[in-house]
Amino acid sequence: MSTSEAPDAPCGVLLVDKDPGFTSHNAVALCRRVLNTRKVGHCGTLDPMATGLLMVVIGKATKLQDRLMCDDKEYLATMKLGIETNSQDADGQIIATRPTDHLSADAIRAAFEHYSGSFDQTPPMYSAVKINGVPCYKLARKGQSIERQARHVTVREHDILRIDLASAEVDFRVRCSKGFYVRTYAHDIGQLLGCGAHLTALRRSRSGPFRVEEAISVPALKACTRDELLARLLSIEQVLSRREN
C-alpha cells in the first residue's frame, strides 16, 4: 500500500496569534479538524498564559519543524518583583514574598545586564522538559522536584521598556536563542536582586523573520473554512526564502 500523500493534501506553515488559555495543542487540534489531516505540528510551545506567535506546520512542511524551532525568538514580557511562584509565572502558587523598597532602577538595569549574552539556564520544574521520559510538569504537579540539567542559552538583545518601582513591575523585550525560558529569566533576575520575581505577562512577538502582526487571530482561525485556511498558509518555498534573506 502506498504511503504517499494525496496531491491535494494541505501543506504549509500557518502563523497563529495565540490567546491566553488557548494552548499550543489546541491550535494543532483545530488545524487538524478544519483541514482534515493528522499531519500537523508546531514550532515551539507557548505556555497557556502566554500570547503571540505560534508557528503551525502542516503536511510536508512538518519537515521544517526542527529548523524553525532553532530560530531566535523575541518576546515582550512583564515581571513582578517581590513575589515568587512555584511555576515562575502568574499561573502558579505564591511560595515567597519579599520587600522591594530597597530596589533602584539602576540595580534592575544591572541585573538585566548580568543576564545578557550567553549563560547557563536551568529549566523550571513546570516545563515540558523530560526526565527519564516523564515531563517535568507532571512530576511538579505531584509535588516532586527533580534536578534538571542546565542549558546553554543566549540573550541576543534586551530592552527595558518600563520600570515602576511603586508597583514593583518591569516591562521588557528580549530576543533569545532556542530553549530559553523567559519566566526563568525573570525568576533569576529576581534572585539576583534579592527579592524574587515572577512573570505576569508574556507575548511572543517574533520567531526568526516571522512577526505576530502577520498571524491569524484565534477567533478568525475558529471561523475559517478549509479553503480560507489553505489560503493563509505560507508555502515551504516562501518560508525558506524568508529565512535565507
Tab-separated table of C-alpha atoms in Angstrom:
chain	number	residue	atom	x	y	z
A	1	MET	CA	0.000	0.000	0.000
A	2	SER	CA	1.358	3.429	-0.927
A	3	THR	CA	2.039	5.840	1.930
A	4	SER	CA	2.471	8.876	-0.324
A	5	GLU	CA	0.297	11.892	0.369
A	6	ALA	CA	-2.603	12.842	-1.861
A	7	PRO	CA	-1.750	15.539	-4.438
A	8	ASP	CA	-4.191	17.947	-2.775
A	9	ALA	CA	-3.001	17.251	0.783
A	10	PRO	CA	-2.612	20.515	2.732
A	11	CYS	CA	0.959	21.738	3.073
A	12	GLY	CA	2.447	24.901	4.516
A	13	VAL	CA	3.064	26.994	7.612
A	14	LEU	CA	0.331	28.881	9.441
A	15	LEU	CA	1.131	31.832	11.695
A	16	VAL	CA	-1.268	31.955	14.654
A	17	ASP	CA	-1.639	34.704	17.267
A	18	LYS	CA	-2.353	32.577	20.339
A	19	ASP	CA	-4.767	33.792	23.005
A	20	PRO	CA	-4.229	33.249	26.745
A	21	GLY	CA	-5.708	29.929	27.832
A	22	PHE	CA	-5.653	28.604	24.257
A	23	THR	CA	-2.856	26.034	24.255
A	24	SER	CA	-0.401	25.135	21.525
A	25	HIS	CA	-2.097	21.715	21.417
A	26	ASN	CA	-5.477	23.433	20.917
A	27	ALA	CA	-4.103	25.215	17.839
A	28	VAL	CA	-2.787	21.970	16.364
A	29	ALA	CA	-6.065	20.144	17.056
A	30	LEU	CA	-8.109	22.927	15.460
A	31	CYS	CA	-5.988	22.912	12.291
A	32	ARG	CA	-6.261	19.128	12.081
A	33	ARG	CA	-10.035	19.334	12.283
A	34	VAL	CA	-10.509	22.176	9.787
A	35	LEU	CA	-8.018	20.783	7.256
A	36	ASN	CA	-8.990	17.146	7.854
A	37	THR	CA	-5.389	15.998	8.241
A	38	ARG	CA	-3.371	14.448	11.051
A	39	LYS	CA	-0.004	15.735	9.851
A	40	VAL	CA	0.146	18.940	11.910
A	41	GLY	CA	2.689	20.150	14.460
A	42	HIS	CA	4.020	23.381	15.942
A	43	CYS	CA	7.414	25.036	16.302
A	44	GLY	CA	7.823	25.824	19.977
A	45	THR	CA	5.283	25.556	22.792
A	46	LEU	CA	3.830	28.693	24.327
A	47	ASP	CA	2.718	28.468	27.964
A	48	PRO	CA	-1.079	28.598	28.474
A	49	MET	CA	-0.780	32.103	29.978
A	50	ALA	CA	1.281	33.390	27.045
A	51	THR	CA	0.033	35.004	23.856
A	52	GLY	CA	1.547	35.683	20.487
A	53	LEU	CA	3.171	33.961	17.565
A	54	LEU	CA	2.770	30.213	17.232
A	55	MET	CA	4.029	28.638	14.010
A	56	VAL	CA	1.954	25.643	12.934
A	57	VAL	CA	3.447	23.294	10.330
A	58	ILE	CA	1.166	21.228	8.119
A	59	GLY	CA	1.740	18.293	5.761
A	60	LYS	CA	5.173	18.149	4.145
A	61	ALA	CA	6.045	21.401	5.936
A	62	THR	CA	6.392	19.370	9.149
A	63	LYS	CA	9.874	18.555	7.811
A	64	LEU	CA	10.771	22.190	8.560
A	65	GLN	CA	9.833	21.861	12.223
A	66	ASP	CA	13.325	21.310	13.630
A	67	ARG	CA	14.829	24.129	11.567
A	68	LEU	CA	12.118	26.609	12.525
A	69	MET	CA	12.397	25.708	16.200
A	70	CYS	CA	16.089	26.661	16.084
A	71	ASP	CA	15.302	30.255	15.089
A	72	ASP	CA	15.712	33.041	17.641
A	73	LYS	CA	12.525	34.178	19.366
A	74	GLU	CA	11.516	37.646	20.537
A	75	TYR	CA	9.208	38.261	23.497
A	76	LEU	CA	7.502	41.150	25.240
A	77	ALA	CA	7.015	40.481	28.935
A	78	THR	CA	6.133	41.899	32.337
A	79	MET	CA	7.684	40.719	35.589
A	80	LYS	CA	6.521	41.340	39.140
A	81	LEU	CA	9.296	41.781	41.672
A	82	GLY	CA	8.982	40.660	45.286
A	83	ILE	CA	6.771	37.616	44.686
A	84	GLU	CA	7.888	34.111	43.701
A	85	THR	CA	5.599	31.352	42.429
A	86	ASN	CA	6.200	27.630	42.018
A	87	SER	CA	5.780	27.894	38.232
A	88	GLN	CA	7.710	31.177	37.900
A	89	ASP	CA	4.630	32.802	36.335
A	90	ALA	CA	1.215	34.093	37.365
A	91	ASP	CA	-0.439	30.688	36.888
A	92	GLY	CA	1.476	29.231	39.831
A	93	GLN	CA	1.040	29.354	43.593
A	94	ILE	CA	2.855	32.018	45.605
A	95	ILE	CA	5.719	30.441	47.541
A	96	ALA	CA	7.577	33.532	48.810
A	97	THR	CA	7.176	37.285	49.180
A	98	ARG	CA	9.934	39.769	49.931
A	99	PRO	CA	10.193	43.554	50.200
A	100	THR	CA	11.223	45.568	47.162
A	101	ASP	CA	11.619	49.024	48.704
A	102	HIS	CA	15.417	48.690	48.557
A	103	LEU	CA	15.412	48.429	44.759
A	104	SER	CA	16.522	51.136	42.366
A	105	ALA	CA	16.134	51.429	38.620
A	106	ASP	CA	19.913	51.218	38.257
A	107	ALA	CA	20.035	47.948	40.209
A	108	ILE	CA	17.331	46.472	37.991
A	109	ARG	CA	19.166	47.524	34.838
A	110	ALA	CA	22.378	45.985	36.188
A	111	ALA	CA	20.594	42.680	36.847
A	112	PHE	CA	19.374	42.574	33.255
A	113	GLU	CA	22.906	43.282	32.050
A	114	HIS	CA	24.167	40.384	34.176
A	115	TYR	CA	21.874	38.027	32.259
A	116	SER	CA	22.861	39.119	28.764
A	117	GLY	CA	24.960	37.259	26.236
A	118	SER	CA	25.458	33.511	26.770
A	119	PHE	CA	24.959	31.730	30.091
A	120	ASP	CA	23.554	28.530	31.602
A	121	GLN	CA	19.865	28.405	32.482
A	122	THR	CA	18.108	25.627	34.414
A	123	PRO	CA	14.630	24.836	33.016
A	124	PRO	CA	11.769	25.199	35.514
A	125	MET	CA	10.053	22.176	37.045
A	126	TYR	CA	6.814	23.294	35.410
A	127	SER	CA	8.065	22.630	31.885
A	128	ALA	CA	7.808	20.038	29.123
A	129	VAL	CA	11.440	19.005	29.624
A	130	LYS	CA	11.515	15.236	30.108
A	131	ILE	CA	13.419	13.325	32.781
A	132	ASN	CA	13.519	9.569	32.180
A	133	GLY	CA	10.744	10.052	29.646
A	134	VAL	CA	8.415	11.920	32.026
A	135	PRO	CA	7.648	15.645	31.507
A	136	CYS	CA	8.800	17.713	34.468
A	137	TYR	CA	5.410	19.381	34.880
A	138	LYS	CA	3.809	16.000	35.669
A	139	LEU	CA	6.333	15.445	38.450
A	140	ALA	CA	5.866	19.020	39.698
A	141	ARG	CA	2.100	18.507	39.970
A	142	LYS	CA	2.832	15.600	42.316
A	143	GLY	CA	4.946	17.880	44.476
A	144	GLN	CA	8.238	16.426	43.262
A	145	SER	CA	11.318	18.476	42.449
A	146	ILE	CA	13.962	16.754	40.332
A	147	GLU	CA	17.390	18.063	39.414
A	148	ARG	CA	17.370	19.401	35.852
A	149	GLN	CA	20.361	19.824	33.601
A	150	ALA	CA	21.207	23.439	32.813
A	151	ARG	CA	21.119	24.532	29.180
A	152	HIS	CA	23.424	26.974	27.451
A	153	VAL	CA	21.247	29.845	26.202
A	154	THR	CA	21.845	33.284	24.735
A	155	VAL	CA	20.157	36.657	25.130
A	156	ARG	CA	20.903	38.432	21.843
A	157	GLU	CA	19.197	41.697	22.791
A	158	HIS	CA	17.159	43.088	25.644
A	159	ASP	CA	15.366	46.368	26.235
A	160	ILE	CA	13.796	47.535	29.473
A	161	LEU	CA	10.605	49.287	28.406
A	162	ARG	CA	9.246	50.352	31.803
A	163	ILE	CA	10.353	50.275	35.429
A	164	ASP	CA	7.661	51.072	38.004
A	165	LEU	CA	9.211	50.938	41.459
A	166	ALA	CA	5.889	51.723	43.151
A	167	SER	CA	4.194	48.616	41.730
A	168	ALA	CA	7.467	46.643	41.502
A	169	GLU	CA	6.820	45.863	37.848
A	170	VAL	CA	9.173	45.788	34.872
A	171	ASP	CA	8.205	45.567	31.197
A	172	PHE	CA	10.902	44.307	28.860
A	173	ARG	CA	11.683	42.917	25.424
A	174	VAL	CA	14.109	40.055	24.914
A	175	ARG	CA	15.446	38.301	21.815
A	176	CYS	CA	16.831	34.906	22.720
A	177	SER	CA	18.013	31.531	21.483
A	178	LYS	CA	16.210	28.207	21.271
A	179	GLY	CA	15.316	26.595	24.597
A	180	PHE	CA	15.185	29.882	26.519
A	181	TYR	CA	12.602	30.233	29.313
A	182	VAL	CA	11.535	33.848	29.789
A	183	ARG	CA	9.871	33.059	33.125
A	184	THR	CA	13.136	31.556	34.389
A	185	TYR	CA	14.923	34.672	33.132
A	186	ALA	CA	12.560	36.786	35.262
A	187	HIS	CA	12.964	34.412	38.212
A	188	ASP	CA	16.768	34.520	38.025
A	189	ILE	CA	16.819	38.315	37.784
A	190	GLY	CA	14.614	38.425	40.882
A	191	GLN	CA	17.018	36.132	42.725
A	192	LEU	CA	19.961	38.323	41.762
A	193	LEU	CA	18.099	41.367	43.095
A	194	GLY	CA	17.405	39.542	46.360
A	195	CYS	CA	13.634	39.916	46.208
A	196	GLY	CA	12.409	37.180	43.888
A	197	ALA	CA	10.140	37.690	40.882
A	198	HIS	CA	7.677	36.003	38.579
A	199	LEU	CA	6.333	36.632	35.098
A	200	THR	CA	2.866	38.182	34.846
A	201	ALA	CA	2.598	38.613	31.066
A	202	LEU	CA	4.340	37.079	28.064
A	203	ARG	CA	3.852	37.640	24.351
A	204	ARG	CA	5.954	36.105	21.575
A	205	SER	CA	6.319	38.870	19.024
A	206	ARG	CA	8.676	37.204	16.569
A	207	SER	CA	10.208	33.881	15.529
A	208	GLY	CA	13.069	34.187	13.064
A	209	PRO	CA	11.856	36.573	10.328
A	210	PHE	CA	8.169	35.965	11.086
A	211	ARG	CA	6.200	38.514	13.120
A	212	VAL	CA	2.994	38.221	15.118
A	213	GLU	CA	1.452	41.056	13.077
A	214	GLU	CA	1.223	38.581	10.170
A	215	ALA	CA	-0.621	35.962	12.212
A	216	ILE	CA	-4.277	34.993	12.215
A	217	SER	CA	-6.173	35.525	15.458
A	218	VAL	CA	-7.726	32.578	17.269
A	219	PRO	CA	-11.336	33.811	16.716
A	220	ALA	CA	-10.622	34.203	12.990
A	221	LEU	CA	-8.995	30.766	12.901
A	222	LYS	CA	-12.033	29.194	14.556
A	223	ALA	CA	-14.293	30.810	11.934
A	224	CYS	CA	-12.190	29.686	8.941
A	225	THR	CA	-13.404	27.266	6.320
A	226	ARG	CA	-10.935	24.758	4.892
A	227	ASP	CA	-10.377	26.847	1.751
A	228	GLU	CA	-9.895	30.036	3.767
A	229	LEU	CA	-7.329	28.346	5.971
A	230	LEU	CA	-5.475	26.881	2.996
A	231	ALA	CA	-5.223	30.391	1.534
A	232	ARG	CA	-3.475	31.567	4.722
A	233	LEU	CA	-0.680	29.002	4.527
A	234	LEU	CA	2.850	30.059	3.682
A	235	SER	CA	4.422	27.628	1.228
A	236	ILE	CA	7.636	25.780	2.034
A	237	GLU	CA	9.374	27.885	-0.618
A	238	GLN	CA	8.132	31.138	0.933
A	239	VAL	CA	9.289	30.092	4.388
A	240	LEU	CA	12.745	29.009	3.249
A	241	SER	CA	13.211	32.159	1.162
A	242	ARG	CA	12.389	34.440	4.079
A	243	ARG	CA	14.727	32.586	6.423
A	244	GLU	CA	17.588	32.963	3.946
A	245	ASN	CA	17.112	36.719	3.460
